[in-house]
Coordinates of C-alpha atoms in Angstrom, one line a residue:
M220 CA 49.5 -13.5 -39.5
T221 CA 47.3 -12.7 -36.5
L222 CA 44.0 -14.3 -35.8
Q223 CA 42.3 -10.9 -36.2
T224 CA 43.7 -10.7 -39.7
R225 CA 42.7 -14.2 -40.6
Y226 CA 39.2 -13.8 -39.2
P227 CA 38.2 -10.1 -39.8
V228 CA 34.5 -10.8 -39.4
F229 CA 35.2 -12.0 -35.8
G230 CA 36.0 -8.6 -34.4
M231 CA 32.9 -7.0 -36.0
L232 CA 30.7 -9.8 -34.8
V233 CA 31.7 -9.6 -31.2
A234 CA 31.3 -5.8 -31.3
M235 CA 27.7 -6.2 -32.5
V236 CA 26.9 -8.9 -30.1
L237 CA 28.2 -7.5 -26.9
T238 CA 28.4 -3.7 -26.9
A239 CA 24.9 -3.5 -25.6
G240 CA 26.1 -5.0 -22.4
V241 CA 29.4 -3.0 -22.3
P242 CA 29.7 0.2 -20.3
A243 CA 29.4 3.4 -22.4
A244 CA 32.3 3.5 -24.9
R245 CA 34.2 6.6 -25.9
G246 CA 34.8 7.6 -29.5
L247 CA 36.8 5.2 -31.7
A248 CA 39.2 7.8 -33.0
G249 CA 42.3 6.8 -31.0
Q250 CA 40.2 6.3 -27.8
E251 CA 39.8 3.1 -25.9
M252 CA 36.4 1.4 -25.5
S253 CA 35.4 -0.1 -22.2
R254 CA 35.8 -3.8 -22.4
F255 CA 35.0 -7.0 -20.5
D256 CA 38.0 -8.6 -18.6
I257 CA 39.0 -12.1 -19.2
L258 CA 41.2 -13.9 -16.7
V259 CA 43.7 -16.1 -18.7
P260 CA 46.2 -17.8 -16.3
D261 CA 49.0 -19.9 -17.5
L262 CA 47.7 -23.2 -18.7
R263 CA 48.2 -25.8 -16.0
P264 CA 50.6 -28.7 -16.7
L265 CA 49.7 -32.1 -15.4
E266 CA 51.7 -35.3 -15.0
G267 CA 55.1 -33.5 -15.2
A268 CA 54.4 -31.7 -18.5
D269 CA 56.7 -28.7 -19.3
R270 CA 55.5 -25.5 -17.6
D271 CA 56.9 -23.2 -20.3
F272 CA 54.5 -24.5 -22.9
G273 CA 51.4 -23.4 -20.8
R274 CA 53.0 -20.0 -20.1
E275 CA 53.7 -19.4 -23.8
V276 CA 50.2 -20.5 -24.9
A277 CA 48.6 -18.1 -22.4
K278 CA 50.8 -15.3 -23.6
E279 CA 49.8 -15.8 -27.2
L280 CA 46.2 -16.0 -26.2
R281 CA 46.3 -12.8 -24.2
E282 CA 47.7 -11.0 -27.2
V283 CA 45.0 -12.0 -29.6
L284 CA 42.2 -11.4 -27.1
N285 CA 43.5 -7.9 -26.6
T286 CA 42.8 -7.2 -30.3
L287 CA 39.1 -7.4 -29.6
L288 CA 36.9 -4.3 -29.2
T289 CA 34.8 -6.0 -26.6
H290 CA 37.2 -8.0 -24.4
R291 CA 40.7 -7.7 -23.0
A292 CA 42.9 -10.2 -21.2
I293 CA 44.1 -9.3 -17.8
E294 CA 47.8 -8.8 -17.8
R295 CA 49.9 -11.6 -16.3
D296 CA 51.5 -9.2 -13.8
A297 CA 48.1 -8.1 -12.6
V298 CA 47.2 -11.8 -12.1
K299 CA 50.4 -12.4 -10.1
D300 CA 49.7 -9.4 -7.9
A301 CA 46.2 -10.7 -7.1
L302 CA 47.7 -14.1 -6.3
D303 CA 50.2 -12.5 -3.9
E304 CA 47.3 -11.0 -2.0
V305 CA 45.9 -14.4 -1.3
D306 CA 49.3 -16.1 -0.9
L307 CA 49.0 -18.3 -4.0
K308 CA 51.2 -18.9 -7.0
M309 CA 50.3 -19.4 -10.6
E310 CA 50.9 -23.1 -10.4
D311 CA 48.3 -23.3 -7.6
L312 CA 45.5 -22.3 -10.0
D313 CA 43.2 -25.2 -10.6
C314 CA 39.8 -24.5 -12.2
V315 CA 38.0 -23.8 -8.9
R316 CA 40.7 -21.3 -7.7
T317 CA 40.8 -19.7 -11.2
R318 CA 37.1 -19.0 -11.0
Q319 CA 37.4 -17.7 -7.5
L320 CA 40.2 -15.4 -8.5
A321 CA 38.2 -14.1 -11.5
A322 CA 35.4 -13.2 -9.2
M323 CA 37.8 -11.4 -6.8
M324 CA 39.3 -9.5 -9.8
N325 CA 35.8 -8.6 -11.2
A326 CA 36.6 -10.5 -14.4
E327 CA 33.5 -11.5 -16.5
V328 CA 35.1 -14.6 -18.1
A329 CA 37.8 -17.0 -16.9
L330 CA 39.7 -19.6 -18.8
C331 CA 40.4 -23.0 -17.2
A332 CA 42.9 -25.0 -19.2
D333 CA 45.4 -27.8 -18.5
Y334 CA 47.5 -30.1 -20.6
V335 CA 49.5 -33.4 -20.6
R336 CA 52.2 -34.8 -22.9
G337 CA 50.8 -37.4 -25.1
P338 CA 52.5 -40.7 -26.2
D339 CA 53.8 -39.1 -29.4
G340 CA 55.4 -36.2 -27.5
D341 CA 52.8 -33.6 -28.4
Y342 CA 50.8 -31.7 -25.8
V343 CA 47.1 -32.5 -25.3
V344 CA 45.2 -29.4 -24.1
E345 CA 41.7 -29.3 -22.7
A346 CA 40.2 -25.8 -22.1
V347 CA 36.8 -24.3 -21.0
F348 CA 35.6 -20.8 -20.6
W349 CA 33.5 -19.9 -17.5
V350 CA 31.1 -17.0 -17.2
V351 CA 31.8 -15.9 -13.7
Q352 CA 28.4 -14.4 -12.8
S353 CA 26.2 -17.2 -14.2
A354 CA 28.7 -20.0 -13.5
E355 CA 28.0 -21.3 -17.0
S356 CA 30.7 -23.0 -19.0
F357 CA 31.7 -23.1 -22.7
D358 CA 33.7 -26.1 -23.6
V359 CA 36.6 -25.4 -26.0
G360 CA 37.4 -29.1 -26.4
T361 CA 40.7 -30.8 -26.9
T362 CA 43.5 -29.7 -29.1
T363 CA 47.1 -31.0 -29.6
G364 CA 50.3 -29.3 -30.5
S365 CA 54.1 -29.7 -30.3
E366 CA 56.2 -27.5 -28.0
R367 CA 56.7 -25.1 -30.9
D368 CA 52.9 -24.9 -31.6
E369 CA 51.9 -22.4 -28.9
A370 CA 50.3 -20.1 -31.4
V371 CA 48.4 -22.9 -33.0
V372 CA 46.9 -23.9 -29.7
A373 CA 46.1 -20.3 -28.8
E374 CA 44.4 -20.0 -32.2
H375 CA 42.2 -23.0 -31.5
I376 CA 41.1 -21.6 -28.2
F377 CA 40.5 -18.1 -29.8
R378 CA 38.3 -19.6 -32.5
H379 CA 36.2 -21.3 -29.9
F380 CA 35.9 -17.9 -28.2
D381 CA 34.3 -16.8 -31.5
R382 CA 31.7 -19.5 -31.2
Y383 CA 31.2 -18.5 -27.6
T384 CA 30.3 -14.9 -28.6
M385 CA 27.9 -16.2 -31.1
H386 CA 26.3 -18.2 -28.3
L387 CA 26.2 -15.1 -26.2
R388 CA 24.3 -13.3 -29.0
A389 CA 21.7 -16.0 -29.3
A390 CA 21.4 -16.4 -25.6
A391 CA 20.9 -12.6 -25.2
N392 CA 18.2 -12.7 -27.8
C393 CA 16.6 -15.7 -26.1
E394 CA 16.5 -13.8 -22.9
G395 CA 15.4 -10.5 -24.4
F396 CA 12.5 -11.9 -26.3
A397 CA 11.4 -14.0 -23.3
H398 CA 11.5 -10.9 -21.1
S399 CA 9.2 -9.2 -23.6
R400 CA 6.9 -12.2 -23.6
L401 CA 7.6 -12.8 -27.3
W402 CA 7.8 -16.6 -26.7
A403 CA 7.6 -17.7 -30.4
D404 CA 10.6 -15.3 -31.2
A405 CA 12.5 -16.4 -28.1
L406 CA 12.4 -20.2 -28.9
P407 CA 14.6 -20.3 -32.0
N408 CA 17.2 -18.1 -30.3
C409 CA 17.3 -20.4 -27.3
D410 CA 17.7 -23.3 -29.7
E411 CA 20.6 -21.7 -31.4
A412 CA 22.3 -20.8 -28.2
L413 CA 22.1 -24.4 -27.0
R414 CA 23.3 -25.7 -30.3
L415 CA 26.4 -23.6 -29.8
N416 CA 26.8 -24.4 -26.1
P417 CA 24.7 -27.4 -24.9
A418 CA 26.2 -26.9 -21.4
A419 CA 24.5 -23.5 -21.0
Q420 CA 22.1 -24.4 -18.2
G421 CA 20.8 -20.8 -17.8
T422 CA 19.7 -20.8 -21.4
R423 CA 18.3 -24.3 -21.1
Y424 CA 16.3 -23.2 -18.1
R425 CA 15.0 -20.2 -20.0
R426 CA 14.1 -22.4 -22.9
A427 CA 12.0 -24.5 -20.5
R428 CA 10.1 -21.5 -19.4
V429 CA 9.5 -20.5 -23.0
L430 CA 8.2 -24.0 -23.9
L431 CA 5.9 -23.8 -20.9
E432 CA 4.4 -20.5 -22.1
L433 CA 3.9 -22.0 -25.5
D434 CA 1.8 -24.8 -23.9
R435 CA 4.5 -27.4 -24.6
G436 CA 4.8 -28.5 -21.0
E437 CA 6.1 -32.0 -21.7
E438 CA 9.1 -30.6 -23.6
A439 CA 9.7 -28.1 -20.9
L440 CA 9.8 -30.9 -18.3
E441 CA 12.3 -32.8 -20.4
E442 CA 14.6 -29.7 -20.5
L443 CA 14.3 -29.3 -16.7
E444 CA 15.1 -33.0 -16.2
T445 CA 18.3 -32.5 -18.3
I446 CA 19.3 -29.7 -16.0
L447 CA 18.6 -31.6 -12.9
E448 CA 20.5 -34.7 -14.1
E449 CA 23.6 -32.5 -14.1
S450 CA 22.7 -30.2 -11.1
P451 CA 20.2 -32.1 -8.9
L452 CA 20.2 -29.3 -6.3
R453 CA 19.5 -26.4 -8.7
D454 CA 16.5 -24.8 -6.9
D455 CA 15.0 -22.8 -9.7
A456 CA 14.8 -25.8 -11.9
L457 CA 13.2 -27.9 -9.2
Q458 CA 10.7 -25.2 -8.5
L459 CA 9.8 -24.8 -12.2
A460 CA 9.7 -28.6 -12.7
G461 CA 7.2 -28.8 -9.9
Y462 CA 5.0 -26.1 -11.4
T463 CA 5.2 -27.7 -14.9
A464 CA 4.4 -31.1 -13.6
A465 CA 1.3 -29.7 -11.8
T466 CA 0.1 -28.0 -15.0
L467 CA 0.4 -31.4 -16.8
G468 CA -1.7 -33.1 -14.1
L469 CA 1.3 -35.1 -12.8
S470 CA 0.5 -34.5 -9.1
D471 CA 2.9 -37.1 -7.7
D472 CA 5.8 -35.8 -9.8
A473 CA 5.0 -32.2 -8.9
H474 CA 5.0 -33.1 -5.2
S475 CA 8.4 -34.9 -5.6
Y476 CA 10.0 -31.9 -7.3
Y477 CA 8.6 -29.5 -4.8
S478 CA 9.6 -31.7 -1.9
R479 CA 13.2 -31.8 -3.2
Y480 CA 13.1 -28.1 -3.6
L481 CA 11.9 -27.6 0.0
E482 CA 14.6 -30.0 1.3
L483 CA 17.0 -27.2 0.3
K484 CA 15.2 -24.8 2.6
P485 CA 14.1 -26.9 5.6
G486 CA 12.0 -25.2 8.2
N487 CA 11.3 -22.1 6.0
V488 CA 7.6 -21.8 6.3
T489 CA 7.4 -18.7 4.1
V490 CA 9.0 -20.6 1.2
R491 CA 6.8 -23.6 1.7
M492 CA 3.6 -21.5 1.7
R493 CA 4.8 -19.7 -1.5
V494 CA 5.5 -23.1 -3.2
A495 CA 2.1 -24.4 -2.1
Y496 CA 0.4 -21.4 -3.6
E497 CA 2.3 -21.9 -6.9
L498 CA 1.1 -25.5 -6.9
S499 CA -2.5 -24.4 -6.3
Q500 CA -2.3 -21.8 -9.0
A501 CA -1.0 -24.5 -11.4
G502 CA -4.2 -26.3 -10.9
D503 CA -3.3 -28.8 -8.1
P504 CA -4.8 -27.7 -4.8
H505 CA -4.6 -31.4 -3.7
G506 CA -0.8 -31.2 -4.1
A507 CA -0.7 -27.8 -2.3
A508 CA -2.6 -29.2 0.7
R509 CA -0.3 -32.1 0.7
L510 CA 2.8 -29.9 0.9
V511 CA 1.3 -27.9 3.7
R512 CA 0.5 -31.0 5.7
D513 CA 4.1 -32.1 5.2
G514 CA 5.1 -28.7 6.7
L515 CA 2.8 -29.2 9.6
E516 CA 4.6 -32.4 10.5
L517 CA 7.7 -30.2 10.9
A518 CA 6.0 -27.3 12.5
P519 CA 2.7 -28.5 14.0
D520 CA 1.9 -25.3 15.8
D521 CA 2.5 -22.9 12.9
V522 CA -0.8 -21.0 12.6
D523 CA 0.0 -19.6 9.1
L524 CA 0.3 -23.2 7.8
W525 CA -3.0 -24.1 9.5
E526 CA -4.6 -21.1 7.8
Q527 CA -3.3 -22.0 4.4
L528 CA -4.3 -25.7 4.9
G529 CA -7.8 -24.6 5.8
G530 CA -8.0 -22.5 2.6
Y531 CA -7.0 -25.4 0.4
E532 CA -9.3 -27.9 2.1
F533 CA -12.2 -25.5 1.8
L534 CA -11.4 -25.0 -1.9
L535 CA -11.3 -28.7 -2.5
G536 CA -14.6 -29.2 -0.8
E537 CA -16.2 -26.5 -2.9
E538 CA -14.9 -28.0 -6.1
V539 CA -16.6 -31.3 -5.3
Y540 CA -19.7 -29.6 -4.1
R541 CA -20.1 -27.5 -7.3
A542 CA -19.3 -30.4 -9.6
R543 CA -22.2 -32.4 -8.3
D544 CA -25.3 -33.0 -10.3
T545 CA -27.5 -29.9 -9.9
G546 CA -30.5 -32.1 -9.4
D547 CA -28.8 -34.2 -6.7
T548 CA -30.4 -33.5 -3.3
G549 CA -28.7 -36.4 -1.6
S550 CA -25.8 -36.4 0.9
L551 CA -22.5 -34.9 0.1
A552 CA -19.8 -37.0 -1.6
P553 CA -17.4 -38.5 1.0
D554 CA -14.5 -36.5 -0.5
A555 CA -16.3 -33.2 0.0
V556 CA -17.2 -34.2 3.6
G557 CA -13.5 -34.9 4.3
H558 CA -12.3 -31.7 2.9
Y559 CA -14.9 -29.6 4.8
R560 CA -14.0 -31.4 8.0
G561 CA -10.3 -30.6 7.3
A562 CA -11.2 -27.0 6.7
I563 CA -13.2 -26.7 9.9
E564 CA -10.4 -28.3 12.0
A565 CA -7.8 -26.0 10.5
Y566 CA -9.9 -22.9 11.0
E567 CA -10.7 -23.9 14.6
R568 CA -6.9 -24.1 15.2
V569 CA -6.5 -20.6 13.7
F570 CA -9.3 -19.2 15.8
S571 CA -8.0 -20.7 19.0
E572 CA -4.7 -18.9 18.4
R573 CA -5.9 -15.6 17.0
G574 CA -9.3 -15.3 18.5
P575 CA -11.1 -12.0 17.5
E576 CA -8.1 -11.2 15.2
T577 CA -9.0 -14.1 13.0
S578 CA -9.8 -12.8 9.5
A579 CA -13.4 -12.4 8.4
R580 CA -12.7 -14.6 5.3
I581 CA -11.7 -17.5 7.5
L582 CA -14.7 -17.1 9.7
R583 CA -17.1 -16.9 6.7
S584 CA -15.5 -20.0 5.1
G585 CA -15.8 -21.9 8.5
A586 CA -19.5 -21.1 8.6
V587 CA -20.1 -22.1 4.9
A588 CA -18.3 -25.4 5.6
R589 CA -20.7 -26.2 8.4
L590 CA -23.7 -25.3 6.2
R591 CA -22.4 -27.7 3.5
L592 CA -22.3 -30.4 6.2
D593 CA -25.9 -29.5 7.3
E594 CA -24.6 -28.6 10.7
F595 CA -26.8 -25.6 10.9
G596 CA -26.8 -25.0 14.6
D597 CA -23.0 -25.0 14.7
A598 CA -23.0 -22.6 11.7
V599 CA -25.3 -20.2 13.6
V600 CA -23.1 -20.3 16.7
W601 CA -19.9 -19.8 14.6
C602 CA -21.5 -16.8 12.8
E603 CA -22.7 -15.2 16.0
T604 CA -19.2 -15.5 17.5
A605 CA -17.7 -14.0 14.3
L606 CA -20.2 -11.2 14.1
R607 CA -19.0 -9.9 17.5
S608 CA -15.8 -9.0 15.7
Y609 CA -17.2 -8.1 12.3
T610 CA -20.5 -6.4 12.9
A611 CA -20.4 -4.7 9.5
D612 CA -19.4 -7.6 7.3
A613 CA -22.3 -8.0 4.9
A614 CA -21.1 -11.4 3.6
L615 CA -21.0 -12.8 7.1
W616 CA -24.5 -11.6 7.8
S617 CA -25.5 -13.3 4.6
V618 CA -24.1 -16.6 5.6
Y619 CA -25.7 -16.1 9.1
G620 CA -29.1 -15.6 7.4
D621 CA -28.7 -18.8 5.4
A622 CA -27.9 -20.7 8.6
L623 CA -31.0 -19.3 10.4
R624 CA -33.2 -20.1 7.5
R625 CA -32.0 -23.7 7.4
M626 CA -33.0 -23.9 11.1
D627 CA -36.6 -22.7 10.2
R628 CA -35.9 -19.4 11.9
L629 CA -37.2 -17.5 8.9
D630 CA -38.1 -14.2 10.6
E631 CA -34.6 -13.9 12.1
A632 CA -33.1 -14.9 8.7
L633 CA -35.1 -12.1 7.1
V634 CA -33.7 -9.6 9.7
A635 CA -30.2 -10.8 8.8
L636 CA -30.9 -10.0 5.1
D637 CA -32.2 -6.6 6.1
R638 CA -28.8 -6.1 7.8
V639 CA -27.0 -7.2 4.7
E640 CA -28.9 -4.6 2.7
E641 CA -28.2 -1.8 5.2
I642 CA -24.5 -2.5 5.1
D643 CA -24.2 -3.0 1.3
P644 CA -27.3 -1.6 -0.5
D645 CA -25.8 -2.6 -3.9
R646 CA -25.2 -6.2 -3.0
P647 CA -26.9 -8.3 -5.7
N648 CA -29.8 -10.7 -5.3
V649 CA -30.7 -9.9 -1.7
G650 CA -34.3 -9.2 -2.7
L651 CA -34.5 -12.4 -4.8
R652 CA -33.2 -14.4 -1.9
R653 CA -35.7 -12.9 0.4
G654 CA -38.5 -13.7 -2.0
S655 CA -37.2 -17.2 -2.5
W656 CA -37.1 -17.9 1.2
L657 CA -40.7 -16.7 1.5
L658 CA -41.8 -18.9 -1.3
E659 CA -40.0 -21.9 0.3
A660 CA -41.9 -21.1 3.5
G661 CA -45.2 -21.1 1.7
R662 CA -45.7 -17.3 2.1
M663 CA -46.7 -16.7 -1.5
D664 CA -48.4 -13.3 -1.0
D665 CA -45.4 -11.9 0.9
A666 CA -43.0 -13.3 -1.8
L667 CA -45.0 -11.6 -4.6
T668 CA -44.8 -8.3 -2.8
V669 CA -41.0 -8.7 -2.5
F670 CA -40.7 -9.7 -6.2
A671 CA -42.7 -6.7 -7.3
D672 CA -40.3 -4.4 -5.4
V673 CA -37.3 -6.2 -6.9
A674 CA -38.6 -5.8 -10.5
A675 CA -39.6 -2.2 -9.9
A676 CA -36.1 -1.4 -8.6
D677 CA -34.3 -3.4 -11.3
P678 CA -36.3 -4.7 -14.3
D679 CA -33.4 -6.8 -15.3
R680 CA -34.1 -9.1 -12.4
A681 CA -37.8 -9.5 -13.3
D682 CA -37.2 -12.8 -15.2
A683 CA -35.4 -14.4 -12.3
A684 CA -38.2 -13.4 -9.9
A685 CA -40.9 -14.6 -12.3
R686 CA -39.2 -18.0 -12.9
M687 CA -39.0 -18.7 -9.2
V688 CA -42.7 -18.1 -8.9
L689 CA -43.3 -20.1 -12.1
V690 CA -41.5 -23.1 -10.6
E691 CA -43.5 -22.9 -7.4
A692 CA -46.8 -22.4 -9.1
H693 CA -46.2 -25.4 -11.4
A694 CA -45.0 -27.7 -8.7
N695 CA -47.4 -26.8 -5.9
G696 CA -50.2 -25.4 -8.0
V697 CA -50.7 -27.0 -11.4
Q698 CA -49.3 -30.4 -10.5
K699 CA -51.4 -30.6 -7.3
E700 CA -54.5 -29.3 -9.1
R701 CA -54.5 -26.1 -7.0
Y702 CA -55.4 -24.1 -10.0
G703 CA -56.5 -21.0 -8.2
Y704 CA -53.2 -20.8 -6.3
A705 CA -51.3 -21.1 -9.6
S706 CA -53.5 -18.6 -11.4
R707 CA -53.1 -15.9 -8.7
A708 CA -49.3 -16.3 -8.5
L709 CA -48.8 -16.4 -12.3
S710 CA -51.1 -13.4 -12.9
A711 CA -49.0 -11.4 -10.4
V712 CA -45.6 -12.1 -12.0
R713 CA -46.9 -11.8 -15.6
A714 CA -47.4 -8.1 -14.8
L715 CA -43.8 -7.5 -13.6
P716 CA -42.0 -4.8 -15.6
G717 CA -39.0 -6.0 -17.6
L718 CA -40.0 -9.6 -18.5
T719 CA -38.4 -10.9 -21.6
D720 CA -40.7 -12.2 -24.3
E721 CA -39.5 -15.8 -23.7
T722 CA -40.4 -15.7 -20.0
R723 CA -43.7 -13.9 -20.6
H724 CA -44.7 -16.6 -23.3
E725 CA -44.0 -19.4 -20.8
I726 CA -46.0 -17.7 -18.0
S727 CA -48.9 -16.9 -20.4
F728 CA -49.1 -20.6 -21.4
W729 CA -49.1 -22.0 -17.8
L730 CA -51.4 -19.2 -16.6
G731 CA -53.8 -20.0 -19.4
Y732 CA -53.5 -23.7 -18.7
A733 CA -54.2 -23.2 -14.9
I734 CA -57.2 -21.0 -15.6
L735 CA -58.5 -23.5 -18.2
K736 CA -58.3 -26.4 -15.9
G737 CA -59.9 -24.5 -13.0
A738 CA -62.7 -23.2 -15.2
A739 CA -63.3 -26.7 -16.8
L740 CA -64.0 -28.1 -13.3
E741 CA -66.1 -25.1 -12.3
Q742 CA -68.4 -25.3 -15.3
E743 CA -69.2 -29.0 -14.8
P744 CA -72.8 -28.4 -13.4
R745 CA -73.4 -26.5 -16.6
T746 CA -75.9 -24.2 -15.0
L747 CA -76.6 -20.6 -15.9
E748 CA -74.6 -19.5 -12.9
T749 CA -71.6 -21.5 -13.7
A750 CA -71.8 -20.5 -17.4
R751 CA -71.8 -16.9 -16.5
S752 CA -68.9 -17.2 -14.0
T753 CA -66.6 -19.4 -16.3
L754 CA -67.2 -17.8 -19.7
P755 CA -64.9 -14.8 -18.9
S756 CA -62.2 -17.3 -17.8
F757 CA -62.4 -19.3 -21.0
Q758 CA -62.2 -16.1 -23.0
R759 CA -59.2 -15.0 -21.0
V760 CA -57.5 -18.4 -21.8
L761 CA -57.9 -17.7 -25.5
E762 CA -56.3 -14.3 -25.0
L763 CA -53.4 -15.8 -23.1
F764 CA -52.9 -18.5 -25.6
G765 CA -52.4 -15.8 -28.2
D766 CA -49.3 -14.7 -26.3
V767 CA -47.3 -17.9 -26.0
G768 CA -44.9 -17.6 -28.9
D769 CA -43.4 -20.9 -29.8
Y770 CA -43.3 -22.2 -26.2
P771 CA -46.0 -24.9 -26.8
T772 CA -44.0 -26.3 -29.7
R773 CA -41.0 -26.6 -27.4
V774 CA -42.9 -28.6 -24.9
N775 CA -44.7 -30.8 -27.5
V776 CA -48.2 -29.3 -27.0
D777 CA -50.6 -29.0 -30.0
L778 CA -51.7 -25.4 -29.4
A779 CA -54.3 -25.5 -32.2
E780 CA -56.1 -28.5 -30.7
L781 CA -55.9 -26.8 -27.2
R782 CA -57.4 -23.6 -28.5
S783 CA -60.1 -25.6 -30.3
N784 CA -61.1 -27.2 -27.0
V785 CA -61.2 -23.8 -25.3
Q786 CA -63.4 -22.5 -28.1
T787 CA -65.8 -25.4 -27.5
Y788 CA -66.0 -24.4 -23.8
V789 CA -66.8 -20.8 -24.8
E790 CA -69.5 -21.9 -27.2
I791 CA -71.1 -24.2 -24.5
Q792 CA -71.2 -21.5 -21.9
E793 CA -72.6 -19.0 -24.4
A794 CA -75.3 -21.5 -25.4
I795 CA -76.3 -22.1 -21.8
I796 CA -76.5 -18.4 -21.1
R797 CA -78.7 -17.9 -24.2
R798 CA -81.0 -20.7 -23.2
G799 CA -81.2 -19.5 -19.6
R800 CA -82.3 -16.1 -20.8

């Protein structure tokens, strides 16, 4: 009885699993289907075992394999012809040469098998299938048989080929679902493929990628370590392990994996830069900068590495700068200073090499780094040099304006903002910045004119403009008892079109409060003249306090009591006016 007869499901299973990868087949009615080739050399005798046994097992195995719809064994004569071409004999085929021969003959699968005679006289056979293209193996295991059991041994190997095809189906599904980004569907198929063939490193690698996509990074790293224990130089596993470790915040481990990966490609700057980018994208710009610095030790004059290092140092400086307390007006953290210094050094190296060809992005970042370090003069000089090459770069003009303002060269800074607006009329917040700079310089009237233009052009920016004035009026008006200054400023912005109710309520309260405090001081003589001049002010306060919403409650002010006090002032002024008449 043949194996195909004993296991009828096997032929159908293999057909379902593998025909998707088989070249287009012809009709089944008496016509042959294109099939995968399997190289089955004679099993190799060891320690003086009888050669005939291995030849007969191989013959039996080729016959049963040829009953499959999806695979066929290469005939022995064809194998011998190929061996003649390379001046080898069948007995020369160890496993390495078998796989090399399979590749030369375009076989998809190769069998490596050898045997020895055991103490009891039976033969002990060990066999493994190799997938030629992926270099993955499928272990058949060990079987024993007497010299008359060639068919039994062939059956054992054939049955494991059944298991191998089931592995292929699960592995193909694992790969297909992963390719379609259906990670949850891919995982159980990867698991099944590895259950059937734990040695399938390609599937294990794919499972690691799936686990990473499912946010199971720790498990992914364990899978990659399993691969690397067996194949320490497998570059794709080292690269993915580095990325995975970085996503887990294991910076030292990520650097170790990537360093091992780069040792396989020494001196390849392009690969190093790509790896550093991957590391940065995984959330570890520190590790990326570290890899680039390692590269600069090998190639200290490589301008591309200097450019990349400058980018990472600037990014790290910005991370520290933006993470600071927004109310902190003190000096920069030492870490930020170090990173900005590193960025400036790197960018200067790039500029010294490329000169006017240096990218505008690098020049802008170099200027910003100097601004962060309060080196305003250097920033101005750097910008002026850069603007010779990039006269129409709005962002560069913007940074230049900032540097000039910080040097108290406000008029020149405003001219720079004008240039920004000419180059990029749609650039946001230019008007707000202009008004803010004028406020900072104490030029309230000019700032109010600018803010009025901003709100007229874009009412959505009215709130931002009004709040800038509100902050200034409160700090340098109300708190310093300059009530007239605060009242004029707040009256102007309260009239801006587009204010939200919340902003208008807050302005109304502080405007009313400023008018109230100013009028209360003015009415102190309590003369007819002061009564007549302050009565309208107190009445205006009552009107404003009617438009404050719930703002007083939010700042713990008793509005009823405040209104009662204002009403008392009104009555006093009215009484003085009546008496005076």
